[in-house]
mmCIF file with all atom_site columns, C-alpha atoms in Angstrom:
data_model
loop_
_atom_site.group_PDB
_atom_site.id
_atom_site.type_symbol
_atom_site.label_atom_id
_atom_site.label_alt_id
_atom_site.label_comp_id
_atom_site.label_asym_id
_atom_site.label_entity_id
_atom_site.label_seq_id
_atom_site.pdbx_PDB_ins_code
_atom_site.Cartn_x
_atom_site.Cartn_y
_atom_site.Cartn_z
_atom_site.occupancy
_atom_site.B_iso_or_equiv
_atom_site.pdbx_formal_charge
_atom_site.auth_seq_id
_atom_site.auth_comp_id
_atom_site.auth_asym_id
_atom_site.auth_atom_id
_atom_site.pdbx_PDB_model_num
ATOM 1   C CA . MET A 1 1   ? -9.910  -13.213 -6.202  1.00 59.00 ? 1   MET A CA 1
ATOM 2   C CA . LYS A 1 2   ? -13.243 -12.827 -4.428  1.00 59.00 ? 2   LYS A CA 1
ATOM 3   C CA . PRO A 1 3   ? -14.512 -9.222  -4.338  1.00 61.00 ? 3   PRO A CA 1
ATOM 4   C CA . ILE A 1 4   ? -14.786 -7.472  -0.984  1.00 67.00 ? 4   ILE A CA 1
ATOM 5   C CA . VAL A 1 5   ? -18.397 -6.488  -0.450  1.00 66.00 ? 5   VAL A CA 1
ATOM 6   C CA . THR A 1 6   ? -18.725 -5.333  3.146   1.00 85.00 ? 6   THR A CA 1
ATOM 7   C CA . ALA A 1 7   ? -16.713 -3.532  5.791   1.00 89.00 ? 7   ALA A CA 1
ATOM 8   C CA . SER A 1 8   ? -16.672 -6.632  7.996   1.00 90.00 ? 8   SER A CA 1
ATOM 9   C CA . GLU A 1 9   ? -15.131 -8.712  5.164   1.00 91.00 ? 9   GLU A CA 1
ATOM 10  C CA . LEU A 1 10  ? -12.397 -6.112  4.697   1.00 93.00 ? 10  LEU A CA 1
ATOM 11  C CA . GLU A 1 11  ? -11.763 -5.958  8.456   1.00 93.00 ? 11  GLU A CA 1
ATOM 12  C CA . ALA A 1 12  ? -11.453 -9.761  8.554   1.00 92.00 ? 12  ALA A CA 1
ATOM 13  C CA . LEU A 1 13  ? -9.009  -9.810  5.607   1.00 92.00 ? 13  LEU A CA 1
ATOM 14  C CA . ILE A 1 14  ? -6.842  -7.141  7.231   1.00 94.00 ? 14  ILE A CA 1
ATOM 15  C CA . SER A 1 15  ? -6.887  -8.906  10.589  1.00 93.00 ? 15  SER A CA 1
ATOM 16  C CA . GLU A 1 16  ? -5.930  -12.203 8.969   1.00 93.00 ? 16  GLU A CA 1
ATOM 17  C CA . ALA A 1 17  ? -3.102  -10.829 6.806   1.00 94.00 ? 17  ALA A CA 1
ATOM 18  C CA . PHE A 1 18  ? -1.635  -8.104  9.047   1.00 94.00 ? 18  PHE A CA 1
ATOM 19  C CA . ASP A 1 19  ? -2.841  -8.861  12.586  1.00 87.00 ? 19  ASP A CA 1
ATOM 20  C CA . VAL A 1 20  ? -4.220  -5.314  12.831  1.00 90.00 ? 20  VAL A CA 1
ATOM 21  C CA . ASP A 1 21  ? -7.604  -4.537  14.326  1.00 91.00 ? 21  ASP A CA 1
ATOM 22  C CA . VAL A 1 22  ? -9.162  -1.971  12.014  1.00 93.00 ? 22  VAL A CA 1
ATOM 23  C CA . SER A 1 23  ? -12.723 -0.768  12.089  1.00 93.00 ? 23  SER A CA 1
ATOM 24  C CA . VAL A 1 24  ? -13.984 0.711   8.810   1.00 93.00 ? 24  VAL A CA 1
ATOM 25  C CA . LYS A 1 25  ? -15.723 4.022   9.404   1.00 93.00 ? 25  LYS A CA 1
ATOM 26  C CA . ARG A 1 26  ? -16.333 4.991   5.771   1.00 93.00 ? 26  ARG A CA 1
ATOM 27  C CA . PHE A 1 27  ? -15.343 3.822   2.279   1.00 94.00 ? 27  PHE A CA 1
ATOM 28  C CA . ILE A 1 28  ? -13.803 6.574   0.141   1.00 95.00 ? 28  ILE A CA 1
ATOM 29  C CA . LEU A 1 29  ? -12.990 4.461   -2.936  1.00 94.00 ? 29  LEU A CA 1
ATOM 30  C CA . PRO A 1 30  ? -14.355 0.928   -2.581  1.00 91.00 ? 30  PRO A CA 1
ATOM 31  C CA . LEU A 1 31  ? -12.820 -1.949  -4.538  1.00 90.00 ? 31  LEU A CA 1
ATOM 32  C CA . SER A 1 32  ? -11.566 -0.187  -7.654  1.00 93.00 ? 32  SER A CA 1
ATOM 33  C CA . ASP A 1 33  ? -9.272  -1.417  -10.378 1.00 93.00 ? 33  ASP A CA 1
ATOM 34  C CA . VAL A 1 34  ? -5.790  0.109   -10.125 1.00 94.00 ? 34  VAL A CA 1
ATOM 35  C CA . GLY A 1 35  ? -4.146  -2.106  -12.723 1.00 92.00 ? 35  GLY A CA 1
ATOM 36  C CA . ARG A 1 36  ? -4.984  -5.014  -14.965 1.00 91.00 ? 36  ARG A CA 1
ATOM 37  C CA . THR A 1 37  ? -4.737  -7.458  -12.044 1.00 93.00 ? 37  THR A CA 1
ATOM 38  C CA . ALA A 1 38  ? -4.848  -5.183  -8.974  1.00 94.00 ? 38  ALA A CA 1
ATOM 39  C CA . GLN A 1 39  ? -7.700  -3.760  -6.918  1.00 95.00 ? 39  GLN A CA 1
ATOM 40  C CA . ALA A 1 40  ? -7.587  -1.140  -4.190  1.00 95.00 ? 40  ALA A CA 1
ATOM 41  C CA . THR A 1 41  ? -9.881  0.080   -1.463  1.00 95.00 ? 41  THR A CA 1
ATOM 42  C CA . VAL A 1 42  ? -9.325  3.432   0.216   1.00 96.00 ? 42  VAL A CA 1
ATOM 43  C CA . PHE A 1 43  ? -11.180 3.848   3.490   1.00 96.00 ? 43  PHE A CA 1
ATOM 44  C CA . MET A 1 44  ? -11.323 5.883   6.668   1.00 95.00 ? 44  MET A CA 1
ATOM 45  C CA . ALA A 1 45  ? -10.761 3.858   9.815   1.00 94.00 ? 45  ALA A CA 1
ATOM 46  C CA . SER A 1 46  ? -12.553 4.589   13.084  1.00 91.00 ? 46  SER A CA 1
ATOM 47  C CA . ASN A 1 47  ? -9.363  6.220   14.439  1.00 92.00 ? 47  ASN A CA 1
ATOM 48  C CA . ASN A 1 48  ? -9.589  8.763   11.547  1.00 90.00 ? 48  ASN A CA 1
ATOM 49  C CA . GLN A 1 49  ? -6.635  7.266   9.674   1.00 93.00 ? 49  GLN A CA 1
ATOM 50  C CA . LEU A 1 50  ? -6.986  6.982   5.921   1.00 95.00 ? 50  LEU A CA 1
ATOM 51  C CA . LEU A 1 51  ? -5.837  3.541   4.769   1.00 96.00 ? 51  LEU A CA 1
ATOM 52  C CA . LEU A 1 52  ? -5.158  1.882   1.428   1.00 97.00 ? 52  LEU A CA 1
ATOM 53  C CA . TYR A 1 53  ? -5.770  -1.855  1.073   1.00 96.00 ? 53  TYR A CA 1
ATOM 54  C CA . LEU A 1 54  ? -4.331  -3.196  -2.155  1.00 96.00 ? 54  LEU A CA 1
ATOM 55  C CA . ARG A 1 55  ? -4.282  -6.710  -3.560  1.00 94.00 ? 55  ARG A CA 1
ATOM 56  C CA . ALA A 1 56  ? -3.493  -8.310  -6.883  1.00 95.00 ? 56  ALA A CA 1
ATOM 57  C CA . SER A 1 57  ? -4.002  -11.676 -8.509  1.00 94.00 ? 57  SER A CA 1
ATOM 58  C CA . SER A 1 58  ? -0.362  -11.558 -9.702  1.00 94.00 ? 58  SER A CA 1
ATOM 59  C CA . ASN A 1 59  ? 2.905   -11.022 -7.834  1.00 95.00 ? 59  ASN A CA 1
ATOM 60  C CA . MET A 1 60  ? 3.439   -7.570  -6.360  1.00 96.00 ? 60  MET A CA 1
ATOM 61  C CA . THR A 1 61  ? 6.376   -5.956  -4.535  1.00 96.00 ? 61  THR A CA 1
ATOM 62  C CA . LEU A 1 62  ? 6.593   -2.959  -2.220  1.00 96.00 ? 62  LEU A CA 1
ATOM 63  C CA . ALA A 1 63  ? 7.901   -0.949  -5.194  1.00 96.00 ? 63  ALA A CA 1
ATOM 64  C CA . ASP A 1 64  ? 4.771   -1.889  -7.171  1.00 96.00 ? 64  ASP A CA 1
ATOM 65  C CA . VAL A 1 65  ? 2.551   -0.736  -4.294  1.00 97.00 ? 65  VAL A CA 1
ATOM 66  C CA . LYS A 1 66  ? 4.372   2.600   -4.144  1.00 97.00 ? 66  LYS A CA 1
ATOM 67  C CA . LYS A 1 67  ? 4.081   3.086   -7.917  1.00 96.00 ? 67  LYS A CA 1
ATOM 68  C CA . ILE A 1 68  ? 0.357   2.292   -7.912  1.00 96.00 ? 68  ILE A CA 1
ATOM 69  C CA . ALA A 1 69  ? -0.215  4.712   -5.014  1.00 96.00 ? 69  ALA A CA 1
ATOM 70  C CA . VAL A 1 70  ? 1.537   7.514   -6.913  1.00 96.00 ? 70  VAL A CA 1
ATOM 71  C CA . ARG A 1 71  ? -0.616  6.861   -9.970  1.00 95.00 ? 71  ARG A CA 1
ATOM 72  C CA . MET A 1 72  ? -3.696  6.927   -7.749  1.00 96.00 ? 72  MET A CA 1
ATOM 73  C CA . GLY A 1 73  ? -2.647  10.347  -6.442  1.00 96.00 ? 73  GLY A CA 1
ATOM 74  C CA . LEU A 1 74  ? -1.850  9.125   -2.927  1.00 96.00 ? 74  LEU A CA 1
ATOM 75  C CA . ARG A 1 75  ? 1.143   9.833   -0.740  1.00 96.00 ? 75  ARG A CA 1
ATOM 76  C CA . LEU A 1 76  ? 1.779   6.940   1.643   1.00 95.00 ? 76  LEU A CA 1
ATOM 77  C CA . ASP A 1 77  ? 3.185   7.291   5.128   1.00 91.00 ? 77  ASP A CA 1
ATOM 78  C CA . GLU A 1 78  ? 3.835   3.796   6.467   1.00 93.00 ? 78  GLU A CA 1
ATOM 79  C CA . PHE A 1 79  ? 3.354   0.190   5.403   1.00 96.00 ? 79  PHE A CA 1
ATOM 80  C CA . TYR A 1 80  ? 2.063   -2.591  7.632   1.00 96.00 ? 80  TYR A CA 1
ATOM 81  C CA . PRO A 1 81  ? 4.235   -5.725  7.515   1.00 96.00 ? 81  PRO A CA 1
ATOM 82  C CA . PRO A 1 82  ? 2.646   -9.176  7.143   1.00 95.00 ? 82  PRO A CA 1
ATOM 83  C CA . LYS A 1 83  ? 1.302   -10.912 10.236  1.00 93.00 ? 83  LYS A CA 1
ATOM 84  C CA . TYR A 1 84  ? 3.921   -12.006 12.815  1.00 92.00 ? 84  TYR A CA 1
ATOM 85  C CA . GLN A 1 85  ? 6.781   -10.467 10.806  1.00 94.00 ? 85  GLN A CA 1
ATOM 86  C CA . PRO A 1 86  ? 7.456   -6.983  12.230  1.00 93.00 ? 86  PRO A CA 1
ATOM 87  C CA . ASP A 1 87  ? 10.891  -6.723  10.534  1.00 94.00 ? 87  ASP A CA 1
ATOM 88  C CA . TYR A 1 88  ? 9.706   -8.194  7.220   1.00 95.00 ? 88  TYR A CA 1
ATOM 89  C CA . PHE A 1 89  ? 10.975  -5.409  4.926   1.00 94.00 ? 89  PHE A CA 1
ATOM 90  C CA . ASP A 1 90  ? 14.339  -5.111  6.704   1.00 92.00 ? 90  ASP A CA 1
ATOM 91  C CA . ILE A 1 91  ? 15.003  -8.863  6.666   1.00 92.00 ? 91  ILE A CA 1
ATOM 92  C CA . LEU A 1 92  ? 14.157  -9.223  2.981   1.00 93.00 ? 92  LEU A CA 1
ATOM 93  C CA . GLY A 1 93  ? 16.068  -6.032  2.163   1.00 92.00 ? 93  GLY A CA 1
ATOM 94  C CA . ARG A 1 94  ? 19.178  -7.460  3.851   1.00 91.00 ? 94  ARG A CA 1
ATOM 95  C CA . GLN A 1 95  ? 18.763  -10.764 1.984   1.00 92.00 ? 95  GLN A CA 1
ATOM 96  C CA . LYS A 1 96  ? 18.469  -9.000  -1.389  1.00 92.00 ? 96  LYS A CA 1
ATOM 97  C CA . PHE A 1 97  ? 21.478  -6.808  -0.546  1.00 91.00 ? 97  PHE A CA 1
ATOM 98  C CA . GLN A 1 98  ? 23.547  -9.916  0.291   1.00 90.00 ? 98  GLN A CA 1
ATOM 99  C CA . GLU A 1 99  ? 22.496  -11.585 -2.988  1.00 91.00 ? 99  GLU A CA 1
ATOM 100 C CA . VAL A 1 100 ? 23.787  -8.597  -4.964  1.00 90.00 ? 100 VAL A CA 1
ATOM 101 C CA . PHE A 1 101 ? 26.860  -7.899  -2.797  1.00 89.00 ? 101 PHE A CA 1
ATOM 102 C CA . PRO A 1 102 ? 27.809  -11.236 -1.186  1.00 89.00 ? 102 PRO A CA 1
ATOM 103 C CA . GLY A 1 103 ? 31.092  -10.005 0.313   1.00 84.00 ? 103 GLY A CA 1
ATOM 104 C CA . MET A 1 104 ? 29.741  -6.785  1.836   1.00 85.00 ? 104 MET A CA 1
ATOM 105 C CA . THR A 1 105 ? 27.866  -6.078  5.026   1.00 83.00 ? 105 THR A CA 1
ATOM 106 C CA . VAL A 1 106 ? 25.157  -3.467  5.410   1.00 81.00 ? 106 VAL A CA 1
ATOM 107 C CA . GLN A 1 107 ? 26.827  -0.317  6.768   1.00 84.00 ? 107 GLN A CA 1
ATOM 108 C CA . SER A 1 108 ? 23.748  1.869   7.247   1.00 81.00 ? 108 SER A CA 1
ATOM 109 C CA . GLU A 1 109 ? 20.015  2.003   6.719   1.00 83.00 ? 109 GLU A CA 1
ATOM 110 C CA . GLU A 1 110 ? 20.580  3.946   3.484   1.00 85.00 ? 110 GLU A CA 1
ATOM 111 C CA . ASP A 1 111 ? 22.099  0.782   2.003   1.00 82.00 ? 111 ASP A CA 1
ATOM 112 C CA . LEU A 1 112 ? 18.725  -0.957  2.329   1.00 87.00 ? 112 LEU A CA 1
ATOM 113 C CA . ILE A 1 113 ? 16.368  1.731   0.998   1.00 90.00 ? 113 ILE A CA 1
ATOM 114 C CA . PHE A 1 114 ? 16.210  0.263   -2.514  1.00 92.00 ? 114 PHE A CA 1
ATOM 115 C CA . TYR A 1 115 ? 16.427  -3.401  -1.509  1.00 92.00 ? 115 TYR A CA 1
ATOM 116 C CA . ARG A 1 116 ? 13.424  -3.146  0.843   1.00 93.00 ? 116 ARG A CA 1
ATOM 117 C CA . THR A 1 117 ? 11.266  -2.234  -2.158  1.00 94.00 ? 117 THR A CA 1
ATOM 118 C CA . LEU A 1 118 ? 12.011  -5.638  -3.739  1.00 94.00 ? 118 LEU A CA 1
ATOM 119 C CA . ALA A 1 119 ? 10.120  -7.475  -0.979  1.00 95.00 ? 119 ALA A CA 1
ATOM 120 C CA . PRO A 1 120 ? 6.990   -9.344  -2.139  1.00 96.00 ? 120 PRO A CA 1
ATOM 121 C CA . TYR A 1 121 ? 3.955   -7.500  -0.738  1.00 96.00 ? 121 TYR A CA 1
ATOM 122 C CA . ASN A 1 122 ? 0.519   -8.850  -1.635  1.00 94.00 ? 122 ASN A CA 1
ATOM 123 C CA . PRO A 1 123 ? -1.902  -7.915  -0.111  1.00 95.00 ? 123 PRO A CA 1
ATOM 124 C CA . ALA A 1 124 ? -0.694  -4.500  1.015   1.00 96.00 ? 124 ALA A CA 1
ATOM 125 C CA . LEU A 1 125 ? -1.938  -2.163  3.733   1.00 97.00 ? 125 LEU A CA 1
ATOM 126 C CA . ALA A 1 126 ? -0.625  1.391   4.005   1.00 97.00 ? 126 ALA A CA 1
ATOM 127 C CA . VAL A 1 127 ? -1.431  4.609   5.834   1.00 96.00 ? 127 VAL A CA 1
ATOM 128 C CA . VAL A 1 128 ? -2.233  7.492   3.485   1.00 96.00 ? 128 VAL A CA 1
ATOM 129 C CA . SER A 1 129 ? -0.722  10.835  4.456   1.00 95.00 ? 129 SER A CA 1
ATOM 130 C CA . GLU A 1 130 ? -2.136  12.909  1.600   1.00 95.00 ? 130 GLU A CA 1
ATOM 131 C CA . ILE A 1 131 ? -4.467  12.820  -1.377  1.00 95.00 ? 131 ILE A CA 1
ATOM 132 C CA . LYS A 1 132 ? -2.918  15.014  -4.045  1.00 94.00 ? 132 LYS A CA 1
ATOM 133 C CA . ASN A 1 133 ? -5.321  17.584  -5.518  1.00 93.00 ? 133 ASN A CA 1
ATOM 134 C CA . GLY A 1 134 ? -8.215  15.951  -3.643  1.00 93.00 ? 134 GLY A CA 1
ATOM 135 C CA . GLU A 1 135 ? -8.635  13.287  -6.352  1.00 95.00 ? 135 GLU A CA 1
ATOM 136 C CA . ILE A 1 136 ? -8.115  9.538   -6.142  1.00 96.00 ? 136 ILE A CA 1
ATOM 137 C CA . HIS A 1 137 ? -7.565  7.975   -9.549  1.00 95.00 ? 137 HIS A CA 1
ATOM 138 C CA . GLN A 1 138 ? -8.451  4.490   -10.714 1.00 95.00 ? 138 GLN A CA 1
ATOM 139 C CA . PHE A 1 139 ? -7.343  2.438   -13.693 1.00 94.00 ? 139 PHE A CA 1
ATOM 140 C CA . ASP A 1 140 ? -9.536  2.577   -16.791 1.00 92.00 ? 140 ASP A CA 1
ATOM 141 C CA . PRO A 1 141 ? -8.069  1.159   -20.031 1.00 89.00 ? 141 PRO A CA 1
ATOM 142 C CA . ASP A 1 142 ? -10.736 2.923   -22.121 1.00 89.00 ? 142 ASP A CA 1
ATOM 143 C CA . VAL A 1 143 ? -9.581  6.424   -21.102 1.00 87.00 ? 143 VAL A CA 1
ATOM 144 C CA . HIS A 1 144 ? -6.634  8.274   -22.628 1.00 87.00 ? 144 HIS A CA 1
ATOM 145 C CA . GLY A 1 145 ? -3.764  7.829   -20.187 1.00 87.00 ? 145 GLY A CA 1
ATOM 146 C CA . GLU A 1 146 ? -5.585  4.842   -18.631 1.00 90.00 ? 146 GLU A CA 1
ATOM 147 C CA . TRP A 1 147 ? -6.405  6.673   -15.357 1.00 92.00 ? 147 TRP A CA 1
ATOM 148 C CA . ARG A 1 148 ? -9.527  8.612   -14.390 1.00 93.00 ? 148 ARG A CA 1
ATOM 149 C CA . VAL A 1 149 ? -10.884 10.195  -11.234 1.00 94.00 ? 149 VAL A CA 1
ATOM 150 C CA . GLY A 1 150 ? -12.550 7.542   -9.091  1.00 93.00 ? 150 GLY A CA 1
ATOM 151 C CA . ALA A 1 151 ? -13.340 9.676   -6.039  1.00 93.00 ? 151 ALA A CA 1
ATOM 152 C CA . ARG A 1 152 ? -12.890 13.198  -4.756  1.00 94.00 ? 152 ARG A CA 1
ATOM 153 C CA . PHE A 1 153 ? -11.835 13.555  -1.147  1.00 93.00 ? 153 PHE A CA 1
ATOM 154 C CA . ALA A 1 154 ? -9.597  16.190  0.397   1.00 92.00 ? 154 ALA A CA 1
ATOM 155 C CA . TYR A 1 155 ? -7.204  14.750  2.976   1.00 91.00 ? 155 TYR A CA 1
ATOM 156 C CA . ARG A 1 156 ? -3.851  15.677  4.450   1.00 90.00 ? 156 ARG A CA 1
ATOM 157 C CA . LYS A 1 157 ? -2.483  14.171  7.618   1.00 85.00 ? 157 LYS A CA 1
ATOM 158 C CA . VAL A 1 158 ? -1.380  16.794  10.139  1.00 80.00 ? 158 VAL A CA 1
ATOM 159 C CA . ARG A 1 159 ? 1.933   15.954  11.737  1.00 74.00 ? 159 ARG A CA 1
ATOM 160 C CA . ALA A 1 160 ? 2.404   16.803  15.411  1.00 70.00 ? 160 ALA A CA 1
ATOM 161 C CA . LYS A 1 161 ? 5.818   18.119  16.404  1.00 67.00 ? 161 LYS A CA 1
#
């Protein structure tokens, strides 16, 4: 896994994997370890959205991404599906549901909540809605609890009604 060095490299990776045009305005937490095989970059886009780009050298699911974000102290709002697959999480959620319950049909969206999280998701791109306590944590196996503060940045997305 080649390290991301510049904003233009990150923009190219995001465009290639998610078909999203993002312009990096400022790095908040650049390329930090968030697991033994995972690295994350938290950055502010030019449209003032805070985004998390996460990738791992091993397999990763949507559930793994959510768990890592919680450990980092982030609350995520939405997840970008892979390029050319706008219904990626729903399709895979339905497939996983059918594998577990072959005779049943999906009755409501609540039936798929868990099964969507089993979708493979590497790399991942998500919108951050809040940084809890103004601290973003990163993985450090030498620290008690294995997580330490990697950056301090106060952020909470304001929702319009």
